[in-house]
């Protein structure tokens, strides 16, 4: 078989330019000629395979009188001519496999380069080269080459390249000789005007969009509702059927208001409809079609991403083709799906629940804590954007409900996810509710986030003391204890150990009085840290052992018990190592590591591996120590 390569990718990504460059560089390897044929695959009426065969035969010097009339005969004739030729044939802008297949040589020394916005997956025994936008460096090099010296600073060039989405066509449009990059960056910064500045890009997108079937056009333009990151097939299914899902969700919430759990009801209908209608499979087909046409990028299993410029184009088509009421219903359907799924997933980690709602029948299976955590992490961009939208719309109770459902889950990802932003939104929303208690609770959560996620200890202490003051006013002993514990942690991080220890002790007393065993054992861990920070290793070790004992005798819920056991075990190994009690430290560190791995929080996993690495190094196991310390470095530096 003669070699065939299919160069495919999004509009404007440089497919034709690459094919022509290959021809330019390797012309001498094909002494029988270079043939270029535009198949007009993106036109309203692409070139037929028969016309293309005729053009190729004439380019190969076959007399028009000798060209066969029958399509099958022309295929054989073309292959026979090429069998003894060494030609480079570029078939540009192919529409589909049916157009290309009759044009391919069966054997011989020719090379065929096919360019298409589609991958042409139906063609067999071909090399597929998928083109992506340029890298940052490649974009800058092209802009510099086009605009010439003195066109702008490195920062201005990088900004223009970013606003062009590193798309070669866009870069070529703006990279005119003598172009001032600073001025271009200012023009392109206006998202509403960017496509008009890049008018050639918009025209290329328009051609592909108009060739889509109606269902694919609808999903493509509605993908503009996904404002950032990638999205799943399930999110695409919501977008494709937004009006229907929103009506179902509204109906269930009304039913819940009459009696029952509003979260369980609001989450319930989505998958009942999905399971009956099978719309996930239809959405998957539409997404795959958009990928095939170069309008979506695959982003892992069952996930997709829109190029930034394509997102702007999709948003423009959405505004032009769907009325505001329809856009609002689709937006609400997507927001509802993200937030209700987040609530159901978060329930796995909440002490009062420990699982998804029993009636959960949403699109996403949440049959285990692992599935719940996987969805929350994978869909972080989506549910966080939905939470911001709900907050901007003044849906205060909804924002509070989501943040509350994710409280204990947040402990598992405090070093990697944006919890400060979540709890700033929920605290502001809670302050607008008539009930005072949610404001206290979410001020406490915000105090935790300021300390644990952002190291803003002074602000953490301030929030905690405000929460304590409000909790005293309404007589909420449990929240008083929580506020004192969060305030003490902030003071401990500020090296005010005396006051921190005092607040921790008061918090323990109040937690005991309130019967809050979950908070009690975790505050005990913090007291151990207070000892450890002051160099009192023996007292710290004793405190951590006391935590492990209390966990065995108190009725602590699963998530609070797990975090207390993980942290106490890691810190016990650490203080024993600091004290040079190597045998005990090794036992403690070996016990802590699997607990940390099961818990999954990146920073704590790194701490567990680090402690074990220290101990191995000190006890002479150099090879294992080296492996562990490298793994700890990857975890603690965010590269694992």
Coordinates of C-alpha atoms in Angstrom, one line a residue:
X1 CA 0.0 0.0 0.0
X2 CA 1.2 3.5 -0.8
X3 CA 1.6 5.5 2.4
X4 CA -1.3 7.8 3.4
X5 CA -1.4 10.4 6.2
X6 CA -4.4 12.2 7.4
X7 CA -3.7 15.6 9.0
X8 CA -6.7 16.6 11.1
X9 CA -7.7 19.3 13.6
X10 CA -9.8 22.3 14.3
X11 CA -10.4 25.1 11.9
X12 CA -7.4 27.4 11.7
X13 CA -4.9 25.0 13.3
X14 CA -2.6 24.9 10.3
X15 CA -3.4 21.6 8.5
X16 CA -3.0 22.9 4.9
X17 CA 0.1 24.9 5.9
X18 CA 1.7 21.8 7.3
X19 CA 0.9 19.7 4.2
X20 CA 2.3 22.4 1.9
X21 CA 5.5 22.7 4.0
X22 CA 6.1 19.0 3.8
X23 CA 5.7 19.3 0.0
X24 CA 8.2 22.1 -0.1
X25 CA 10.8 20.3 2.0
X26 CA 10.5 16.9 0.2
X27 CA 9.7 17.9 -3.4
X28 CA 12.9 16.2 -4.7
X29 CA 11.8 12.8 -3.3
X30 CA 8.9 12.8 -5.7
X31 CA 10.3 13.2 -9.3
X32 CA 6.9 12.5 -11.0
X33 CA 5.4 15.6 -9.5
X34 CA 3.4 17.3 -6.8
X35 CA -0.4 17.4 -7.1
X36 CA -2.6 19.7 -5.0
X37 CA -6.4 19.2 -5.1
X38 CA -8.8 21.2 -2.9
X39 CA -11.7 18.8 -2.2
X40 CA -13.8 21.7 -0.9
X41 CA -15.0 19.6 2.0
X42 CA -16.3 22.5 4.0
X43 CA -18.2 24.1 1.2
X44 CA -22.0 23.7 0.9
X45 CA -21.4 21.4 -2.1
X46 CA -18.0 19.5 -1.7
X47 CA -16.3 18.2 -4.8
X48 CA -17.7 14.7 -5.7
X49 CA -15.3 11.8 -5.7
X50 CA -15.9 11.3 -9.4
X51 CA -14.9 14.9 -10.2
X52 CA -11.8 14.5 -8.0
X53 CA -10.8 11.3 -9.8
X54 CA -11.1 13.1 -13.1
X55 CA -9.0 16.0 -12.0
X56 CA -6.3 13.7 -10.6
X57 CA -6.1 11.7 -13.8
X58 CA -5.8 14.8 -15.9
X59 CA -3.1 16.1 -13.6
X60 CA -1.3 12.8 -14.2
X61 CA -1.4 13.5 -18.0
X62 CA -4.2 11.0 -18.8
X63 CA -6.0 12.2 -21.9
X64 CA -9.6 13.3 -21.2
X65 CA -10.8 10.9 -23.9
X66 CA -9.1 8.0 -22.1
X67 CA -10.7 8.7 -18.7
X68 CA -13.3 6.0 -17.9
X69 CA -16.9 7.0 -17.4
X70 CA -17.7 4.5 -14.7
X71 CA -16.6 5.4 -11.1
X72 CA -15.3 1.9 -10.3
X73 CA -13.3 1.9 -13.5
X74 CA -11.8 5.3 -12.8
X75 CA -10.7 4.0 -9.4
X76 CA -8.8 1.2 -11.0
X77 CA -7.4 3.5 -13.7
X78 CA -6.1 6.0 -11.1
X79 CA -4.4 3.2 -9.1
X80 CA -2.9 1.7 -12.2
X81 CA -1.3 5.1 -13.2
X82 CA 0.0 5.7 -9.7
X83 CA 1.5 2.2 -9.3
X84 CA 4.5 3.3 -11.4
X85 CA 4.8 6.9 -10.3
X86 CA 6.4 8.7 -7.3
X87 CA 4.1 11.6 -6.7
X88 CA 3.2 13.6 -3.6
X89 CA -0.5 14.2 -3.7
X90 CA -2.2 16.7 -1.3
X91 CA -5.9 16.2 -0.9
X92 CA -6.9 19.3 1.0
X93 CA -10.1 20.0 2.9
X94 CA -11.6 16.5 2.7
X95 CA -15.2 16.2 3.6
X96 CA -15.4 12.5 4.6
X97 CA -14.1 9.0 4.0
X98 CA -16.4 8.4 1.0
X99 CA -14.9 11.3 -0.8
X100 CA -11.3 10.3 -0.2
X101 CA -11.4 6.5 -0.5
X102 CA -11.7 6.3 -4.3
X103 CA -8.7 8.7 -4.6
X104 CA -6.1 6.6 -2.8
X105 CA -3.5 4.6 -4.7
X106 CA -3.3 0.9 -4.0
X107 CA 0.5 0.6 -4.2
X108 CA 3.6 2.2 -5.6
X109 CA 5.9 5.0 -4.4
X110 CA 3.5 7.9 -4.1
X111 CA 2.6 9.6 -0.8
X112 CA -0.8 11.0 -0.1
X113 CA -1.4 13.8 2.5
X114 CA -5.1 14.3 3.3
X115 CA -6.1 17.3 5.4
X116 CA -9.5 17.4 7.0
X117 CA -11.3 18.9 10.0
X118 CA -12.4 15.3 10.7
X119 CA -10.1 12.4 11.7
X120 CA -11.6 10.2 8.9
X121 CA -11.7 7.3 11.3
X122 CA -13.2 5.0 8.6
X123 CA -10.0 5.0 6.6
X124 CA -7.8 2.0 7.3
X125 CA -4.1 1.7 7.3
X126 CA -3.4 5.4 7.4
X127 CA -1.2 7.5 9.6
X128 CA -3.3 10.1 11.5
X129 CA -1.6 13.3 12.7
X130 CA -3.8 15.4 14.9
X131 CA -2.8 19.0 15.1
X132 CA -3.2 21.0 18.3
X133 CA -2.7 24.8 18.7
X134 CA 0.8 26.0 19.0
X135 CA 2.8 26.0 22.3
X136 CA 3.6 29.3 24.0
X137 CA 7.1 29.3 22.5
X138 CA 5.9 28.4 19.0
X139 CA 3.3 31.1 19.1
X140 CA 5.8 33.7 20.2
X141 CA 8.3 32.7 17.4
X142 CA 5.6 32.9 14.7
X143 CA 4.4 36.4 15.9
X144 CA 8.0 37.7 16.0
X145 CA 8.7 36.3 12.6
X146 CA 5.5 37.9 11.1
X147 CA 5.6 41.2 12.9
X148 CA 9.3 41.8 12.8
X149 CA 11.8 43.2 15.3
X150 CA 10.6 45.9 17.7
X151 CA 7.0 44.8 17.6
X152 CA 6.6 44.5 21.3
X153 CA 7.9 43.2 24.6
X154 CA 7.9 39.6 25.5
X155 CA 5.0 40.1 27.8
X156 CA 2.9 41.8 25.0
X157 CA 3.7 39.1 22.5
X158 CA 2.8 36.4 25.0
X159 CA -0.5 38.2 25.8
X160 CA -1.4 38.4 22.1
X161 CA -0.6 34.7 21.6
X162 CA -2.8 33.8 24.6
X163 CA -5.7 35.9 23.4
X164 CA -5.4 34.2 20.0
X165 CA -5.7 30.8 21.7
X166 CA -2.3 30.0 20.1
X167 CA -4.2 29.2 16.9
X168 CA -2.0 29.5 13.9
X169 CA -4.6 31.1 11.7
X170 CA -5.4 33.8 14.3
X171 CA -1.7 34.4 14.9
X172 CA -1.2 34.9 11.1
X173 CA -4.1 37.3 10.9
X174 CA -2.8 39.6 13.7
X175 CA 0.9 39.2 13.0
X176 CA 1.2 41.8 10.3
X177 CA 4.7 43.4 9.6
X178 CA 5.2 46.3 11.9
X179 CA 2.2 45.4 14.1
X180 CA 2.3 46.8 17.6
X181 CA 1.7 44.0 20.1
X182 CA 0.6 46.3 22.9
X183 CA -2.2 47.7 20.8
X184 CA -3.2 44.3 19.5
X185 CA -3.4 42.9 23.1
X186 CA -5.7 45.8 24.0
X187 CA -7.9 45.1 21.0
X188 CA -8.1 41.4 21.6
X189 CA -8.7 41.8 25.4
X190 CA -12.3 42.7 24.7
X191 CA -14.0 39.3 24.4
X192 CA -17.0 40.7 22.6
X193 CA -14.8 42.2 19.8
X194 CA -12.1 39.5 19.6
X195 CA -13.7 37.4 16.8
X196 CA -14.4 40.5 14.8
X197 CA -10.7 41.4 15.0
X198 CA -10.0 37.9 14.0
X199 CA -12.6 37.9 11.2
X200 CA -10.9 35.2 9.2
X201 CA -11.0 32.8 12.2
X202 CA -14.8 33.5 12.7
X203 CA -15.4 32.7 9.0
X204 CA -13.6 29.4 9.2
X205 CA -15.6 28.5 12.3
X206 CA -18.8 29.5 10.7
X207 CA -18.3 27.1 7.7
X208 CA -17.8 24.1 10.0
X209 CA -20.7 25.1 12.2
X210 CA -23.2 25.4 9.4
X211 CA -22.3 21.9 8.1
X212 CA -23.2 20.3 11.5
X213 CA -26.6 18.5 11.9
X214 CA -29.1 20.3 14.0
X215 CA -28.4 18.3 17.2
X216 CA -24.7 18.9 17.0
X217 CA -25.2 22.6 16.4
X218 CA -27.4 22.9 19.5
X219 CA -24.9 21.1 21.7
X220 CA -21.9 23.0 20.3
X221 CA -23.4 26.5 21.0
X222 CA -24.8 25.4 24.4
X223 CA -21.3 24.2 25.4
X224 CA -20.6 28.0 25.8
X225 CA -22.5 27.6 29.1
X226 CA -19.5 25.8 30.4
X227 CA -17.4 28.8 31.2
X228 CA -14.2 27.1 32.1
X229 CA -12.3 23.9 32.0
X230 CA -13.5 20.6 30.5
X231 CA -16.9 19.0 30.7
X232 CA -18.2 15.5 30.8
X233 CA -20.7 13.5 28.6
X234 CA -23.2 13.9 31.5
X235 CA -22.9 17.7 31.4
X236 CA -23.4 17.5 27.7
X237 CA -26.5 15.5 28.1
X238 CA -27.9 18.2 30.4
X239 CA -27.1 20.9 27.9
X240 CA -28.7 18.9 25.1
X241 CA -31.9 18.5 27.1
X242 CA -31.7 21.6 29.3
X243 CA -35.4 22.6 29.2
X244 CA -36.6 19.2 30.0
X245 CA -34.2 18.6 32.9
X246 CA -34.9 21.9 34.4
X247 CA -38.6 21.4 34.4
X248 CA -38.1 18.0 36.1
X249 CA -35.8 19.5 38.7
X250 CA -38.3 22.3 39.4
X251 CA -41.1 19.8 39.8
X252 CA -39.1 17.7 42.3
X253 CA -38.2 20.8 44.4
X254 CA -41.8 21.8 44.7
X255 CA -42.6 18.3 45.8
X256 CA -39.8 18.4 48.3
X257 CA -41.0 21.7 49.8
X258 CA -44.3 20.0 50.6
X259 CA -42.5 17.4 52.7
X260 CA -39.2 15.5 52.7
X261 CA -35.6 16.2 51.9
X262 CA -35.3 18.9 49.2
X263 CA -31.8 17.7 48.2
X264 CA -32.8 14.1 47.7
X265 CA -35.9 15.1 45.7
X266 CA -34.2 17.8 43.6
X267 CA -31.4 15.4 42.7
X268 CA -33.7 12.4 42.0
X269 CA -35.5 13.1 38.7
X270 CA -32.4 13.7 36.6
X271 CA -31.3 10.2 36.2
X272 CA -34.8 8.6 36.1
X273 CA -35.3 10.6 32.9
X274 CA -31.8 9.9 31.7
X275 CA -32.1 6.2 32.3
X276 CA -35.4 6.0 30.5
X277 CA -34.4 8.3 27.6
X278 CA -30.9 7.1 27.1
X279 CA -29.9 10.7 26.3
X280 CA -26.4 10.2 27.7
X281 CA -25.6 8.0 24.7
X282 CA -27.0 10.5 22.3
X283 CA -24.9 13.2 23.9
X284 CA -21.8 11.0 23.6
X285 CA -22.5 10.5 19.9
X286 CA -22.9 14.3 19.4
X287 CA -19.7 15.0 21.3
X288 CA -17.8 12.4 19.2
X289 CA -19.2 14.0 16.1
X290 CA -18.0 17.5 17.2
X291 CA -14.5 16.0 17.9
X292 CA -14.5 14.4 14.5
X293 CA -15.3 17.8 13.0
X294 CA -12.5 19.5 14.9
X295 CA -14.9 21.6 17.0
X296 CA -14.3 19.9 20.3
X297 CA -11.1 18.6 21.8
X298 CA -11.1 15.3 23.8
X299 CA -9.8 15.8 27.3
X300 CA -9.6 12.3 28.8
X301 CA -12.2 9.6 29.0
X302 CA -15.7 10.9 28.2
X303 CA -14.5 14.5 28.7
X304 CA -14.2 17.3 26.2
X305 CA -12.9 20.9 26.0
X306 CA -13.7 23.9 23.8
X307 CA -10.8 26.0 22.4
X308 CA -11.1 29.5 23.8
X309 CA -11.8 31.1 20.4
X310 CA -14.4 28.4 19.6
X311 CA -16.0 29.1 23.0
X312 CA -16.4 32.8 22.0
X313 CA -17.9 31.7 18.7
X314 CA -20.3 29.2 20.4
X315 CA -21.4 32.0 22.7
X316 CA -22.1 34.3 19.8
X317 CA -24.2 31.6 18.1
X318 CA -26.0 30.9 21.3
X319 CA -27.0 34.6 21.7
X320 CA -28.0 34.8 18.1
X321 CA -30.0 31.6 17.8
X322 CA -31.7 31.0 21.2
X323 CA -34.0 33.4 23.0
X324 CA -33.0 34.6 26.4
X325 CA -35.6 32.5 28.2
X326 CA -34.3 29.3 26.6
X327 CA -30.7 30.3 27.5
X328 CA -31.7 30.9 31.1
X329 CA -33.5 27.6 31.4
X330 CA -30.5 25.7 30.0
X331 CA -28.2 27.6 32.4
X332 CA -30.4 26.8 35.4
X333 CA -30.6 23.1 34.3
X334 CA -26.8 22.9 34.2
X335 CA -26.4 24.8 37.5
X336 CA -29.0 22.5 39.2
X337 CA -27.2 19.4 37.9
X338 CA -23.8 20.4 39.2
X339 CA -25.0 21.6 42.6
X340 CA -27.4 18.8 43.4
X341 CA -24.8 16.2 42.4
X342 CA -22.2 18.0 44.5
X343 CA -24.6 17.8 47.5
X344 CA -25.3 14.1 46.9
X345 CA -21.6 13.4 46.6
X346 CA -20.7 15.4 49.7
X347 CA -23.2 13.4 51.8
X348 CA -20.8 10.4 51.7
X349 CA -18.4 12.4 54.0
X350 CA -21.0 14.1 56.3
X351 CA -21.3 12.4 59.7
X352 CA -25.2 12.7 59.7
X353 CA -25.4 10.8 56.4
X354 CA -22.4 8.7 55.3
X355 CA -23.8 7.9 51.9
X356 CA -25.6 9.6 49.0
X357 CA -29.3 10.1 49.5
X358 CA -31.1 6.7 49.4
X359 CA -33.4 8.0 46.6
X360 CA -30.5 9.3 44.5
X361 CA -31.0 8.4 40.9
X362 CA -28.9 11.1 39.2
X363 CA -27.0 10.7 36.0
X364 CA -23.8 10.0 37.9
X365 CA -23.5 6.8 40.0
X366 CA -22.5 7.6 43.6
X367 CA -22.4 4.2 45.0
X368 CA -19.3 4.7 47.1
X369 CA -17.2 7.4 48.7
X370 CA -14.6 6.8 46.1
X371 CA -17.0 7.5 43.3
X372 CA -18.3 10.6 45.1
X373 CA -14.8 12.0 45.6
X374 CA -13.8 11.2 42.0
X375 CA -16.8 13.2 40.7
X376 CA -16.1 16.1 43.0
X377 CA -12.5 16.3 42.0
X378 CA -13.1 15.8 38.3
X379 CA -15.9 18.2 38.1
X380 CA -14.4 20.8 40.4
X381 CA -14.4 23.6 37.7
X382 CA -18.0 22.8 36.9
X383 CA -19.6 22.7 40.4
X384 CA -17.5 25.7 41.6
X385 CA -18.6 27.8 38.6
X386 CA -22.2 26.8 39.3
X387 CA -21.8 27.8 42.9
X388 CA -20.5 31.2 41.9
X389 CA -23.5 31.6 39.5
X390 CA -25.9 30.7 42.3
X391 CA -24.3 33.2 44.6
X392 CA -24.4 35.9 42.0
X393 CA -28.1 35.2 41.5
X394 CA -28.8 35.7 45.2
X395 CA -29.7 32.0 45.8
X396 CA -28.4 32.2 49.4
X397 CA -29.9 28.9 50.8
X398 CA -28.7 27.0 47.8
X399 CA -25.1 28.2 48.2
X400 CA -25.2 27.4 52.0
X401 CA -26.6 23.9 51.3
X402 CA -23.8 23.1 48.9
X403 CA -21.0 24.4 51.1
X404 CA -22.5 22.6 54.1
X405 CA -22.7 19.3 52.3
X406 CA -19.0 19.6 51.4
X407 CA -17.7 20.5 54.9
X408 CA -16.1 17.2 55.8
X409 CA -15.1 16.5 52.2
X410 CA -13.1 19.7 52.2
X411 CA -10.7 18.2 54.8
X412 CA -9.6 15.7 52.2
X413 CA -8.5 18.2 49.6
X414 CA -7.6 21.3 51.7
X415 CA -4.2 21.6 50.0
X416 CA -5.4 21.3 46.4
X417 CA -8.9 22.8 46.0
X418 CA -10.3 26.4 46.4
X419 CA -12.1 26.2 49.7
X420 CA -11.5 29.8 50.7
X421 CA -13.5 30.9 47.7
X422 CA -16.3 28.4 48.5
X423 CA -16.6 29.5 52.1
X424 CA -16.4 33.2 51.4
X425 CA -19.4 32.7 49.2
X426 CA -21.3 30.6 51.7
X427 CA -20.5 32.9 54.6
X428 CA -21.8 35.9 52.6
X429 CA -24.9 33.9 51.6
X430 CA -25.5 32.6 55.2
X431 CA -25.4 36.2 56.5
X432 CA -28.5 37.0 54.4
X433 CA -30.6 34.2 55.9
X434 CA -33.1 34.9 58.7
X435 CA -31.6 32.1 60.9
X436 CA -28.4 33.3 62.6
X437 CA -26.9 29.8 63.1
X438 CA -25.8 29.3 59.4
X439 CA -23.8 32.5 59.5
X440 CA -21.9 31.3 62.6
X441 CA -21.2 27.9 61.1
X442 CA -19.9 29.3 57.8
X443 CA -17.8 31.9 59.6
X444 CA -16.2 29.0 61.3
X445 CA -15.7 27.2 58.0
X446 CA -14.1 30.4 56.5
X447 CA -11.8 30.7 59.5
X448 CA -10.7 27.1 58.8
X449 CA -10.1 27.8 55.1
X450 CA -8.1 31.0 55.8
X451 CA -5.8 29.1 58.1
X452 CA -5.5 25.7 56.4
X453 CA -5.7 26.7 52.7
X454 CA -4.3 30.3 52.6
X455 CA -2.2 30.7 55.7
X456 CA -4.0 33.9 56.5
X457 CA -3.9 33.4 60.2
X458 CA -4.8 36.8 61.4
X459 CA -7.9 36.9 59.3
X460 CA -8.7 33.3 60.4
X461 CA -8.5 34.4 64.1
X462 CA -10.8 37.4 63.4
X463 CA -13.4 35.2 61.7
X464 CA -13.3 32.7 64.4
X465 CA -13.8 35.3 67.2
X466 CA -16.7 36.9 65.3
X467 CA -18.3 33.4 65.1
X468 CA -17.7 32.8 68.8
X469 CA -19.3 36.1 69.7
X470 CA -22.4 35.3 67.6
X471 CA -22.5 31.8 69.0
X472 CA -22.5 33.1 72.6
X473 CA -25.3 35.5 71.7
X474 CA -27.6 32.7 70.6
X475 CA -26.3 30.1 73.1
X476 CA -24.9 27.6 70.6
X477 CA -22.4 25.7 72.6
X478 CA -21.3 23.4 69.8
X479 CA -20.4 26.4 67.5
X480 CA -18.7 28.2 70.4
X481 CA -16.4 25.2 70.7
X482 CA -15.7 25.1 67.0
X483 CA -14.9 28.8 66.9
X484 CA -12.5 28.5 69.8
X485 CA -10.7 25.6 68.2
X486 CA -10.3 27.5 64.9
X487 CA -9.2 30.6 66.7
X488 CA -6.6 28.6 68.7
X489 CA -5.2 27.1 65.4
X490 CA -4.7 30.6 64.0
X491 CA -2.9 31.6 67.2
X492 CA -0.8 28.5 67.2
X493 CA 0.3 29.3 63.6
X494 CA 1.1 32.8 64.8
X495 CA 3.3 31.3 67.5
X496 CA 1.1 32.5 70.3
X497 CA 1.2 29.1 72.0
X498 CA -0.1 30.1 75.5
X499 CA -3.3 31.6 74.3
X500 CA -3.8 28.9 71.7
X501 CA -3.5 26.2 74.4
X502 CA -6.0 28.1 76.6
X503 CA -8.6 28.3 73.7
X504 CA -8.1 24.6 72.8
X505 CA -8.8 23.6 76.4
X506 CA -11.9 25.7 76.5
X507 CA -13.0 24.2 73.2
X508 CA -12.6 20.7 74.5
X509 CA -14.7 21.5 77.6
X510 CA -17.5 22.9 75.4
X511 CA -17.3 20.0 72.9
X512 CA -17.6 17.5 75.8
X513 CA -20.6 19.5 77.2
X514 CA -22.3 19.5 73.8
X515 CA -21.6 15.8 73.2
X516 CA -19.7 16.6 70.0
X517 CA -17.3 13.7 69.9
X518 CA -16.3 14.4 66.3
X519 CA -15.0 17.9 67.2
X520 CA -13.5 16.7 70.5
X521 CA -11.1 14.1 69.0
X522 CA -9.9 16.5 66.3
X523 CA -9.3 19.3 68.8
X524 CA -7.2 16.8 70.8
X525 CA -5.0 16.3 67.7
X526 CA -4.6 20.1 67.6
X527 CA -3.5 20.2 71.3
X528 CA -0.8 17.6 70.4
X529 CA 0.4 20.0 67.6
X530 CA 0.6 22.8 70.2
X531 CA 2.8 20.6 72.4
X532 CA 4.9 19.6 69.3
X533 CA 5.3 23.2 68.1
X534 CA 6.9 24.1 71.5
X535 CA 9.3 21.2 71.4
X536 CA 7.5 19.1 74.0
X537 CA 7.8 15.8 72.1
X538 CA 6.9 13.5 75.0
X539 CA 3.7 15.4 75.8
X540 CA 2.8 15.5 72.1
X541 CA 3.4 11.8 71.7
X542 CA 1.3 11.1 74.7
X543 CA -1.5 13.3 73.4
X544 CA -1.5 11.6 70.0
X545 CA -1.7 8.2 71.7
X546 CA -4.6 9.5 73.7
X547 CA -6.4 10.5 70.5
X548 CA -6.1 7.0 69.2
X549 CA -7.5 5.6 72.4
X550 CA -10.4 8.0 72.5
X551 CA -11.3 7.1 68.9
X552 CA -11.7 3.5 70.0
X553 CA -14.0 4.4 72.9
X554 CA -16.1 7.3 71.6
X555 CA -18.9 7.2 69.0
X556 CA -17.1 9.3 66.4
X557 CA -18.6 9.4 62.9
X558 CA -16.6 7.9 60.0
X559 CA -15.2 11.0 58.3
X560 CA -14.1 12.8 61.6
X561 CA -12.7 9.6 62.9
X562 CA -10.7 9.0 59.8
X563 CA -9.1 12.4 59.7
X564 CA -8.3 12.3 63.4
X565 CA -6.7 8.8 63.1
X566 CA -4.7 9.8 60.1
X567 CA -3.3 13.0 61.5
X568 CA -2.6 11.5 65.0
X569 CA -0.8 8.5 63.5
X570 CA 1.4 10.7 61.2
X571 CA 2.3 13.2 63.9
X572 CA 3.0 10.4 66.4
X573 CA 5.6 8.9 64.0
X574 CA 7.0 12.4 63.5
X575 CA 7.5 13.3 67.2
X576 CA 8.9 9.8 68.0
X577 CA 11.4 10.3 65.2
X578 CA 12.3 13.8 66.5
X579 CA 13.0 12.2 69.9
X580 CA 15.2 9.5 68.3
X581 CA 12.9 6.7 69.4
X582 CA 13.5 5.0 66.1
X583 CA 11.9 1.6 66.6
X584 CA 8.7 3.1 67.9
X585 CA 8.8 5.8 65.2
X586 CA 9.2 3.1 62.4
X587 CA 6.1 1.2 63.8
X588 CA 4.1 4.4 63.9
X589 CA 5.2 5.6 60.5
X590 CA 4.5 2.2 58.9
X591 CA 1.0 2.3 60.4
X592 CA 0.3 5.9 59.3
X593 CA 1.2 5.5 55.6
X594 CA -1.7 3.2 54.5
X595 CA -4.1 5.3 56.6
X596 CA -3.0 8.4 54.7
X597 CA -3.2 6.7 51.3
X598 CA -6.7 5.6 52.1
X599 CA -7.7 9.0 53.2
X600 CA -6.2 10.5 50.0
X601 CA -5.4 14.1 51.0
X602 CA -2.3 15.1 49.1
X603 CA -0.5 17.0 51.8
X604 CA -1.1 14.4 54.5
X605 CA 0.0 11.6 52.1
X606 CA 3.2 13.5 51.6
X607 CA 3.7 14.0 55.3
X608 CA 3.2 10.3 56.0
X609 CA 5.7 9.3 53.3
X610 CA 8.2 12.0 54.5
X611 CA 8.2 10.7 58.1
X612 CA 8.7 7.2 57.0
X613 CA 11.5 8.3 54.7
X614 CA 13.2 10.1 57.6
X615 CA 13.0 7.1 59.8
X616 CA 14.4 4.8 57.1
X617 CA 17.3 7.1 56.5
X618 CA 18.1 7.3 60.2
X619 CA 17.9 3.5 60.6
X620 CA 20.2 2.8 57.7
X621 CA 17.7 1.7 55.0
X622 CA 19.2 4.2 52.5
X623 CA 17.7 2.8 49.3
X624 CA 14.1 2.8 50.7
X625 CA 14.7 6.2 52.2
X626 CA 15.7 7.7 48.9
X627 CA 12.6 6.3 47.2
X628 CA 10.3 7.5 49.9
X629 CA 11.8 11.0 50.1
X630 CA 11.5 11.4 46.4
X631 CA 7.9 10.4 46.5
X632 CA 7.3 12.8 49.4
X633 CA 8.9 15.6 47.4
X634 CA 6.5 15.0 44.5
X635 CA 3.5 14.9 46.8
X636 CA 4.4 18.0 48.8
X637 CA 5.3 20.0 45.7
X638 CA 2.1 19.1 43.9
X639 CA 3.5 17.0 41.1
X640 CA 2.0 13.7 42.1

